[in-house]
mmCIF file of C-alpha atoms and ligand atoms in Angstrom:
data_model
loop_
_atom_site.group_PDB
_atom_site.id
_atom_site.type_symbol
_atom_site.label_atom_id
_atom_site.label_comp_id
_atom_site.label_asym_id
_atom_site.label_seq_id
_atom_site.Cartn_x
_atom_site.Cartn_y
_atom_site.Cartn_z
ATOM 1 C CA MET A 1 0.000 0.000 0.000
ATOM 2 C CA LYS A 2 1.304 3.452 -0.900
ATOM 3 C CA LEU A 3 0.677 6.248 1.596
ATOM 4 C CA ILE A 4 1.380 9.976 1.638
ATOM 5 C CA ILE A 5 0.866 12.348 4.569
ATOM 6 C CA LEU A 6 -0.106 15.948 3.767
ATOM 7 C CA ASP A 7 -0.193 19.063 5.888
ATOM 8 C CA ARG A 8 -3.477 20.930 5.354
ATOM 9 C CA ASP A 9 -3.142 24.715 5.589
ATOM 10 C CA GLY A 10 -0.674 26.039 3.026
ATOM 11 C CA VAL A 11 -0.504 22.720 1.136
ATOM 12 C CA ILE A 12 -4.069 21.691 0.231
ATOM 13 C CA ASN A 13 -5.731 25.040 0.911
ATOM 14 C CA HIS A 14 -4.582 28.629 1.269
ATOM 15 C CA ASP A 15 -3.402 29.461 4.782
ATOM 16 C CA SER A 16 -3.960 32.680 6.762
ATOM 17 C CA ASP A 17 -2.103 34.236 9.679
ATOM 18 C CA ALA A 18 -5.600 34.770 11.073
ATOM 19 C CA PHE A 19 -6.216 30.994 10.890
ATOM 20 C CA ILE A 20 -8.805 29.211 8.736
ATOM 21 C CA LYS A 21 -11.801 29.718 11.009
ATOM 22 C CA SER A 22 -14.783 28.687 8.864
ATOM 23 C CA PRO A 23 -15.722 26.661 5.780
ATOM 24 C CA ASP A 24 -15.942 29.935 3.808
ATOM 25 C CA GLU A 25 -12.292 30.644 4.654
ATOM 26 C CA TRP A 26 -11.228 27.218 3.366
ATOM 27 C CA ILE A 27 -10.151 27.777 -0.255
ATOM 28 C CA PRO A 28 -8.237 25.063 -2.154
ATOM 29 C CA ILE A 29 -4.856 25.912 -3.659
ATOM 30 C CA LYS A 30 -5.095 25.644 -7.464
ATOM 31 C CA GLY A 31 -4.183 22.133 -8.580
ATOM 32 C CA SER A 32 -3.895 20.594 -5.101
ATOM 33 C CA LEU A 33 -7.123 18.605 -5.134
ATOM 34 C CA GLU A 34 -6.397 17.419 -8.671
ATOM 35 C CA ALA A 35 -2.945 16.342 -7.459
ATOM 36 C CA ILE A 36 -4.600 14.267 -4.731
ATOM 37 C CA ALA A 37 -6.807 12.646 -7.403
ATOM 38 C CA ARG A 38 -3.640 11.731 -9.370
ATOM 39 C CA LEU A 39 -2.202 10.136 -6.243
ATOM 40 C CA ASN A 40 -5.400 8.145 -5.699
ATOM 41 C CA GLN A 41 -5.335 6.936 -9.305
ATOM 42 C CA ALA A 42 -1.727 5.809 -8.740
ATOM 43 C CA GLY A 43 -2.821 3.759 -5.744
ATOM 44 C CA TYR A 44 -1.914 6.129 -2.911
ATOM 45 C CA ARG A 45 -3.883 6.466 0.315
ATOM 46 C CA VAL A 46 -3.844 10.184 1.182
ATOM 47 C CA VAL A 47 -3.897 11.233 4.831
ATOM 48 C CA VAL A 48 -3.816 14.711 6.369
ATOM 49 C CA ALA A 49 -1.953 15.630 9.569
ATOM 50 C CA THR A 50 -2.777 19.162 10.691
ATOM 51 C CA ASN A 51 -2.223 21.395 13.708
ATOM 52 C CA GLN A 52 -5.466 23.131 14.569
ATOM 53 C CA SER A 53 -4.615 25.230 17.629
ATOM 54 C CA GLY A 54 -7.476 27.503 16.640
ATOM 55 C CA ILE A 55 -9.643 25.123 18.684
ATOM 56 C CA ALA A 56 -7.606 25.647 21.868
ATOM 57 C CA ARG A 57 -7.497 29.358 21.133
ATOM 58 C CA GLY A 58 -11.291 29.457 20.953
ATOM 59 C CA LEU A 59 -11.207 30.826 17.389
ATOM 60 C CA PHE A 60 -13.527 28.038 16.199
ATOM 61 C CA ASP A 61 -15.137 24.938 17.731
ATOM 62 C CA MET A 62 -15.076 21.249 16.836
ATOM 63 C CA PRO A 63 -18.331 21.304 14.797
ATOM 64 C CA THR A 64 -16.850 24.143 12.731
ATOM 65 C CA LEU A 65 -13.636 22.198 12.158
ATOM 66 C CA MET A 66 -15.757 19.201 11.077
ATOM 67 C CA ALA A 67 -17.676 21.505 8.672
ATOM 68 C CA ILE A 68 -14.375 22.740 7.211
ATOM 69 C CA HIS A 69 -13.300 19.142 6.665
ATOM 70 C CA GLN A 70 -16.683 18.242 5.163
ATOM 71 C CA LYS A 71 -16.153 21.059 2.634
ATOM 72 C CA MET A 72 -12.654 19.742 1.896
ATOM 73 C CA HIS A 73 -13.951 16.192 1.334
ATOM 74 C CA GLU A 74 -16.751 17.465 -0.936
ATOM 75 C CA ALA A 75 -14.401 19.688 -2.944
ATOM 76 C CA ALA A 76 -12.030 16.727 -3.341
ATOM 77 C CA GLN A 77 -14.860 14.446 -4.460
ATOM 78 C CA LEU A 78 -15.818 16.953 -7.183
ATOM 79 C CA VAL A 79 -12.449 16.318 -8.890
ATOM 80 C CA GLY A 80 -12.386 12.597 -8.184
ATOM 81 C CA ALA A 81 -10.039 12.892 -5.218
ATOM 82 C CA GLU A 82 -10.346 11.135 -1.879
ATOM 83 C CA ILE A 83 -8.737 11.996 1.439
ATOM 84 C CA ASP A 84 -8.724 8.786 3.466
ATOM 85 C CA ALA A 85 -8.320 10.331 6.917
ATOM 86 C CA ILE A 86 -7.670 13.621 8.678
ATOM 87 C CA PHE A 87 -5.612 13.568 11.871
ATOM 88 C CA PHE A 88 -5.590 16.861 13.749
ATOM 89 C CA CYS A 89 -4.096 18.324 16.912
ATOM 90 C CA PRO A 90 -6.584 20.722 18.568
ATOM 91 C CA HIS A 91 -4.161 21.743 21.312
ATOM 92 C CA ALA A 92 -2.179 24.884 22.046
ATOM 93 C CA ALA A 93 1.619 24.855 22.135
ATOM 94 C CA ASP A 94 1.655 25.062 25.948
ATOM 95 C CA ASP A 95 -0.648 22.042 26.313
ATOM 96 C CA ASN A 96 2.453 19.926 25.792
ATOM 97 C CA CYS A 97 0.506 17.262 23.952
ATOM 98 C CA ASP A 98 2.148 14.509 21.915
ATOM 99 C CA CYS A 99 0.259 15.263 18.732
ATOM 100 C CA ARG A 100 1.165 18.887 17.908
ATOM 101 C CA LYS A 101 3.757 19.081 15.156
ATOM 102 C CA PRO A 102 6.779 19.182 15.330
ATOM 103 C CA LYS A 103 6.094 16.250 17.621
ATOM 104 C CA ALA A 104 5.487 13.069 15.622
ATOM 105 C CA GLY A 105 2.430 11.754 17.507
ATOM 106 C CA MET A 106 -0.012 12.110 14.614
ATOM 107 C CA PHE A 107 2.446 10.396 12.269
ATOM 108 C CA HIS A 108 2.908 7.449 14.626
ATOM 109 C CA ASP A 109 -0.897 7.177 14.927
ATOM 110 C CA ILE A 110 -1.218 7.211 11.127
ATOM 111 C CA GLY A 111 1.353 4.431 10.807
ATOM 112 C CA LYS A 112 -0.559 2.371 13.382
ATOM 113 C CA ARG A 113 -3.977 3.033 11.804
ATOM 114 C CA PHE A 114 -2.791 2.110 8.311
ATOM 115 C CA GLU A 115 -0.497 -0.662 9.574
ATOM 116 C CA ILE A 116 2.498 0.647 7.639
ATOM 117 C CA SER A 117 6.038 1.588 8.596
ATOM 118 C CA LEU A 118 6.573 5.227 7.668
ATOM 119 C CA ARG A 119 10.271 4.458 7.278
ATOM 120 C CA GLY A 120 9.584 2.655 4.044
ATOM 121 C CA GLY A 121 9.645 5.829 1.973
ATOM 122 C CA VAL A 122 6.337 7.392 2.965
ATOM 123 C CA ALA A 123 6.404 11.002 1.782
ATOM 124 C CA THR A 124 5.181 13.896 3.850
ATOM 125 C CA VAL A 125 4.446 17.305 2.348
ATOM 126 C CA GLY A 126 4.364 20.517 4.376
ATOM 127 C CA ASP A 127 4.794 24.275 4.205
ATOM 128 C CA SER A 128 6.162 24.745 7.746
ATOM 129 C CA LEU A 129 9.380 23.442 9.278
ATOM 130 C CA ARG A 130 7.426 21.706 12.020
ATOM 131 C CA ASP A 131 5.531 19.636 9.427
ATOM 132 C CA LEU A 132 8.791 18.347 7.973
ATOM 133 C CA GLN A 133 10.433 17.807 11.365
ATOM 134 C CA ALA A 134 7.493 15.744 12.641
ATOM 135 C CA GLY A 135 7.442 13.598 9.521
ATOM 136 C CA PHE A 136 11.227 13.214 9.421
ATOM 137 C CA VAL A 137 11.341 12.014 13.048
ATOM 138 C CA ALA A 138 8.687 9.430 12.169
ATOM 139 C CA GLY A 139 10.763 8.249 9.201
ATOM 140 C CA CYS A 140 8.999 10.016 6.331
ATOM 141 C CA ALA A 141 10.705 11.534 3.297
ATOM 142 C CA PRO A 142 10.181 15.320 3.710
ATOM 143 C CA TYR A 143 8.919 17.532 0.877
ATOM 144 C CA LEU A 144 8.598 21.308 1.292
ATOM 145 C CA VAL A 145 6.150 23.244 -0.889
ATOM 146 C CA LEU A 146 6.516 26.987 -1.452
ATOM 147 C CA THR A 147 2.809 27.669 -1.088
ATOM 148 C CA GLY A 148 1.465 28.893 2.268
ATOM 149 C CA LYS A 149 4.389 29.617 4.581
ATOM 150 C CA GLY A 150 6.750 27.584 2.387
ATOM 151 C CA GLU A 151 8.894 30.411 1.029
ATOM 152 C CA LYS A 152 9.501 31.746 4.549
ATOM 153 C CA THR A 153 10.281 28.187 5.709
ATOM 154 C CA ARG A 154 12.800 27.750 2.876
ATOM 155 C CA ASP A 155 14.447 31.099 3.591
ATOM 156 C CA LYS A 156 14.748 30.374 7.321
ATOM 157 C CA GLY A 157 16.678 27.147 6.564
ATOM 158 C CA GLY A 158 17.370 24.303 8.975
ATOM 159 C CA LEU A 159 15.344 21.831 6.896
ATOM 160 C CA PRO A 160 15.625 18.126 7.749
ATOM 161 C CA PRO A 161 18.320 16.349 5.706
ATOM 162 C CA GLY A 162 17.109 15.251 2.298
ATOM 163 C CA THR A 163 14.167 17.681 2.159
ATOM 164 C CA LEU A 164 13.157 18.269 -1.465
ATOM 165 C CA ILE A 165 11.597 21.612 -2.367
ATOM 166 C CA PHE A 166 8.823 22.072 -4.930
ATOM 167 C CA PRO A 167 6.592 25.007 -5.935
ATOM 168 C CA ASP A 168 3.369 23.261 -4.852
ATOM 169 C CA LEU A 169 1.690 19.907 -4.182
ATOM 170 C CA ALA A 170 1.017 19.346 -7.883
ATOM 171 C CA ALA A 171 4.771 19.542 -8.570
ATOM 172 C CA VAL A 172 5.547 17.101 -5.726
ATOM 173 C CA VAL A 173 3.029 14.633 -7.180
ATOM 174 C CA GLU A 174 4.444 15.045 -10.695
ATOM 175 C CA PHE A 175 7.864 14.143 -9.255
ATOM 176 C CA LEU A 176 6.602 11.214 -7.154
ATOM 177 C CA LEU A 177 4.637 9.655 -10.004
ATOM 178 C CA LYS A 178 7.515 10.036 -12.464
ATOM 179 C CA LYS A 179 10.264 8.571 -10.285
ATOM 180 C CA PRO A 180 11.053 4.922 -10.896
ATOM 181 C CA VAL A 181 9.512 2.577 -8.346
ATOM 182 C CA GLU A 182 12.255 1.087 -6.178
ATOM 183 C CA LEU A 183 11.785 -2.606 -6.707
ATOM 184 C CA ALA A 184 12.017 -4.534 -3.473
ATOM 185 C CA VAL A 185 15.141 -6.684 -3.822
HETATM 186 O O1 GMZ B 1 -0.506 23.948 8.443
HETATM 187 P P1 GMZ B 1 -1.451 23.145 9.338
HETATM 188 O O2 GMZ B 1 -0.711 22.310 10.384
HETATM 189 O O3 GMZ B 1 -2.437 22.306 8.506
HETATM 190 O O4 GMZ B 1 -2.372 24.218 10.124
HETATM 191 C C1 GMZ B 1 -1.806 25.433 10.563
HETATM 192 C C2 GMZ B 1 -2.930 26.218 11.203
HETATM 193 O O5 GMZ B 1 -3.471 25.481 12.246
HETATM 194 C C3 GMZ B 1 -2.467 27.512 11.826
HETATM 195 O O6 GMZ B 1 -1.297 27.259 12.584
HETATM 196 C C4 GMZ B 1 -0.924 28.428 13.325
HETATM 197 O O7 GMZ B 1 0.251 28.094 14.039
HETATM 198 P P2 GMZ B 1 0.184 27.970 15.659
HETATM 199 O O8 GMZ B 1 -0.743 26.802 15.964
HETATM 200 O O9 GMZ B 1 -0.367 29.282 16.182
HETATM 201 O O10 GMZ B 1 1.631 27.694 16.079
HETATM 202 C C5 GMZ B 1 -0.618 29.608 12.397
HETATM 203 O O11 GMZ B 1 0.514 29.266 11.605
HETATM 204 C C6 GMZ B 1 -1.798 29.862 11.450
HETATM 205 O O12 GMZ B 1 -1.419 30.801 10.467
HETATM 206 C C7 GMZ B 1 -2.220 28.585 10.768
HETATM 207 O O13 GMZ B 1 -3.418 28.805 10.032
HETATM 208 MG MG1 MG B 2 0.703 24.332 6.942
HETATM 209 ZN ZN1 ZN B 3 -2.181 17.826 20.316
#
């Protein structure tokens, strides 16, 4: 089974420094949902791992977050894409939870849920350093996109070793689907 783990804000949809607080504020990045459809057609399960501290901050509540995700699922369906699962951390930084990126808790949970070792070349795509750090610690291959906060992340440096940088999710998918499959020896 092929699996990829995507950050949400700044990778699938436009991000905002004021947070994405409602379904109306959730707007897909051009080409991202179609890129997910290409992954599905190539046999990938697509899973999202997202920090949603807006819950802890009281900027929006759980039903609103569910409504945002319902809109994302419906928008994906319209282009033949499917997001298999959304893992989210609703906590604030000072809650010291295990799931808020850059901690790898969500990634470990994803590996358990899908019964796959992330160290086997599972890609993770993010726009923030913490996305890449969390995935790298869990064994994923890190991909930085320059959408969302990606350009700032690139300019700040300190990326996990081996991070590949692409303009957007569509470009990452183009690369992943073109590269030769490593045959298990
Ligand atoms: O990129 P993902 O993980 O899908 O979601 C990020 C969002 O939850 C928000 O994360 C916040 O970070 P803090 O939680 O305040 O550190 C800020 O960066 C917001 O601009 C951003 O919308
Ligand atoms: Mg992000
Ligand atoms: Zn958490």
